PDB file of C-alpha atoms in Angstrom:
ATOM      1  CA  UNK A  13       0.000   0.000   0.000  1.00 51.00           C
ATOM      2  CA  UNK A  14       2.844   2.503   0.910  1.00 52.00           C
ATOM      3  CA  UNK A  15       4.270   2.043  -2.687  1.00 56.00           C
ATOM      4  CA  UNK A  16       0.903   3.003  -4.108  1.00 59.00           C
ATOM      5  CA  UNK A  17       0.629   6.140  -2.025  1.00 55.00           C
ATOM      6  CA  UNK A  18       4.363   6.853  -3.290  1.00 53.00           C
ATOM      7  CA  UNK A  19       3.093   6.668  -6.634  1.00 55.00           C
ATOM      8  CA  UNK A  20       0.117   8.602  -6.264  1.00 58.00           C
ATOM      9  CA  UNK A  21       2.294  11.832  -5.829  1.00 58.00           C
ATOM     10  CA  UNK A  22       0.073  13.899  -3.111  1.00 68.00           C
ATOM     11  CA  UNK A  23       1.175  11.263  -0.004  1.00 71.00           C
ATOM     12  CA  UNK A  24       4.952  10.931  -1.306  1.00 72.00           C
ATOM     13  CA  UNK A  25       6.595  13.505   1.054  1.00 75.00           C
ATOM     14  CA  UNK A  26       4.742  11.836   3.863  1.00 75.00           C
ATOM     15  CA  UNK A  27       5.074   8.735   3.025  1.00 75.00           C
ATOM     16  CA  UNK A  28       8.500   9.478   2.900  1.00 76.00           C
ATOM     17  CA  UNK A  29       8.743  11.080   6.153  1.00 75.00           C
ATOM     18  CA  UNK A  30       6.970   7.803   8.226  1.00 77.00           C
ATOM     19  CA  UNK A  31       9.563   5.518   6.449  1.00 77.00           C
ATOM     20  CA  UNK A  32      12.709   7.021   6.374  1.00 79.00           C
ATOM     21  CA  UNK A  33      12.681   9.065  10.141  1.00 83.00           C
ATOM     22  CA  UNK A  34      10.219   7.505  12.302  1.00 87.00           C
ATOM     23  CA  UNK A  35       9.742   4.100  14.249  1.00 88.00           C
ATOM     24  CA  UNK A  36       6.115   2.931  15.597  1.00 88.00           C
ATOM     25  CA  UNK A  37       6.480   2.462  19.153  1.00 90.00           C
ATOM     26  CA  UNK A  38       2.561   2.014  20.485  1.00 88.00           C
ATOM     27  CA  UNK A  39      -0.177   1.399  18.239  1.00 86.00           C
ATOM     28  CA  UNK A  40      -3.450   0.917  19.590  1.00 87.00           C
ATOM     29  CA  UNK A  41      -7.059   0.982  17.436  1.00 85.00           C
ATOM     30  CA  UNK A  42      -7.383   4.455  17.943  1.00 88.00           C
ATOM     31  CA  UNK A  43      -3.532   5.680  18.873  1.00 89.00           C
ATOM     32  CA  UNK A  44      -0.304   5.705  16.713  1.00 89.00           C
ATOM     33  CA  UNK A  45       2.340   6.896  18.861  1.00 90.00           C
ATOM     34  CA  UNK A  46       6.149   7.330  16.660  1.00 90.00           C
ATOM     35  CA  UNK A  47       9.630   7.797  17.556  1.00 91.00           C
ATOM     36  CA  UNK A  48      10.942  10.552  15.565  1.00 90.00           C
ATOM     37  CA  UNK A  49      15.005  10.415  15.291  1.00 85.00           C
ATOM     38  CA  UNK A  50      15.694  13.979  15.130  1.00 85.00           C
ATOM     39  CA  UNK A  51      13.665  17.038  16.951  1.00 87.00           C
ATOM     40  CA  UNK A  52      13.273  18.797  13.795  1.00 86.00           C
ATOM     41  CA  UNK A  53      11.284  15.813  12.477  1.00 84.00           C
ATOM     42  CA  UNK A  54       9.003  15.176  15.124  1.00 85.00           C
ATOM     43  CA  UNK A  55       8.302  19.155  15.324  1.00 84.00           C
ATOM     44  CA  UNK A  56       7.701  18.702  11.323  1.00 81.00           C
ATOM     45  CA  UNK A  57       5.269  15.351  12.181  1.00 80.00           C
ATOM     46  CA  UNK A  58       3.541  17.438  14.767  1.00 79.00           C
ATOM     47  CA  UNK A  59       2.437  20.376  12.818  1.00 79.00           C
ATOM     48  CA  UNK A  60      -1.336  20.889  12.585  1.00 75.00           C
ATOM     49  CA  UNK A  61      -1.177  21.114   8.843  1.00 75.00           C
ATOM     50  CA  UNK A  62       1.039  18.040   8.519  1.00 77.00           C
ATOM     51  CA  UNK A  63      -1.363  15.769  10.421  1.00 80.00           C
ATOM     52  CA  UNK A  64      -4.252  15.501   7.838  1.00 82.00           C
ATOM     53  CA  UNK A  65      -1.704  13.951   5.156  1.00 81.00           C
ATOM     54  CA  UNK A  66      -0.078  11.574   8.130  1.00 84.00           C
ATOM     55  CA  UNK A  67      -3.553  10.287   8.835  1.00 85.00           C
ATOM     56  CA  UNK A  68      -4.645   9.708   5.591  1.00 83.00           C
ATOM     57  CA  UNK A  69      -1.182   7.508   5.005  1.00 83.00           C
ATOM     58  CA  UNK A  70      -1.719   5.343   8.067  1.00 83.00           C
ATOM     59  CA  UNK A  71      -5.780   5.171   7.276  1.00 85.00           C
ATOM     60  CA  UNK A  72      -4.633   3.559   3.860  1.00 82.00           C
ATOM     61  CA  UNK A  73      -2.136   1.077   5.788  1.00 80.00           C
ATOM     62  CA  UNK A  74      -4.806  -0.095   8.781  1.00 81.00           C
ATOM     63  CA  UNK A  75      -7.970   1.155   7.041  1.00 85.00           C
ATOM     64  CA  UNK A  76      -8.449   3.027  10.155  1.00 86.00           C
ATOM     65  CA  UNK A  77      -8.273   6.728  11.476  1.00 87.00           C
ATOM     66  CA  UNK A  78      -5.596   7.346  13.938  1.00 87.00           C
ATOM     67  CA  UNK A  79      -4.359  10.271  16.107  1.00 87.00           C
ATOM     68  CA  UNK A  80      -0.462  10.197  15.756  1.00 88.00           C
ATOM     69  CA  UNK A  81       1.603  11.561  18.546  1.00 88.00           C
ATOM     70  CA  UNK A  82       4.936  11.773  17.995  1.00 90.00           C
ATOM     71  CA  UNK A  83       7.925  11.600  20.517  1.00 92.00           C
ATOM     72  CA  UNK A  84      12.186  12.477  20.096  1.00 92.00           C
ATOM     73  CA  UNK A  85      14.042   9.453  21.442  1.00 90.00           C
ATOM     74  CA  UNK A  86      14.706  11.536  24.515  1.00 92.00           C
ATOM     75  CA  UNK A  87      11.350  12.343  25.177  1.00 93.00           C
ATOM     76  CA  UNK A  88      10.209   8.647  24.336  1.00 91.00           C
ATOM     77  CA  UNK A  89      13.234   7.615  26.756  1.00 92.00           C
ATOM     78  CA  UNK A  90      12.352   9.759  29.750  1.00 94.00           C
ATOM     79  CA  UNK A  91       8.688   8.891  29.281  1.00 91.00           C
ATOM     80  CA  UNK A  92       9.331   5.156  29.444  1.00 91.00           C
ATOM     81  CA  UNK A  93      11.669   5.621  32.877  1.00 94.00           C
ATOM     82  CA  UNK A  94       8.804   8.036  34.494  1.00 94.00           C
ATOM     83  CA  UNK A  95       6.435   4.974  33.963  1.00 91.00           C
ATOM     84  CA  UNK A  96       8.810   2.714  35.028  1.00 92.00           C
ATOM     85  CA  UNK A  97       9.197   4.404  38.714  1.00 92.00           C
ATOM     86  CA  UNK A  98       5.663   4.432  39.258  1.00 90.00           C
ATOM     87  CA  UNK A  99       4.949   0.893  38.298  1.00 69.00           C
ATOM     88  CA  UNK A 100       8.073  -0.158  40.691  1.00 62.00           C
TER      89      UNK A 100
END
């Protein structure tokens, strides 16, 4: 499906964006949460005006509307040990 969005010409930089900078790290039914590598791209991700194209990419992949959050790997890092001291 990602190849046919590439093709399609109005997804490509989008497309582009999930595969080359950004890791899934929870997906849920409603809830796409990724792990941008650089702060730059996850500011770029999080734009209002970026998030309509984002959605429609992932909506093609699971056939499903998702809010996507997007986290730095220090923010995803610090996150993940701020849950881990409460659950301890």
């Amino acid at each position: 499906k990602l190849d046919s969005l590439v093709t399609s010409g109005n997804l490509e930089g989008y497309v582009s964006l999930l595969k080359s900078s950004c890791s899934p790290r929870i997906v849920s039914k409603n809830v796409l949460v990724l792990e941008a590598q650089f702060g730059h791209i996850a500011k770029k991700i999080s734009f209002k005006e970026n998030q309509d194209g984002l959605v429609k990419v992932i909506e093609t992949i699971t056939g499903k509307k998702n809010t996507i959050t997007v986290l730095t790997n220090t923010e995803y890092i610090d996150r993940v040990q701020k849950y881990n001291k409460i659950t301890t």
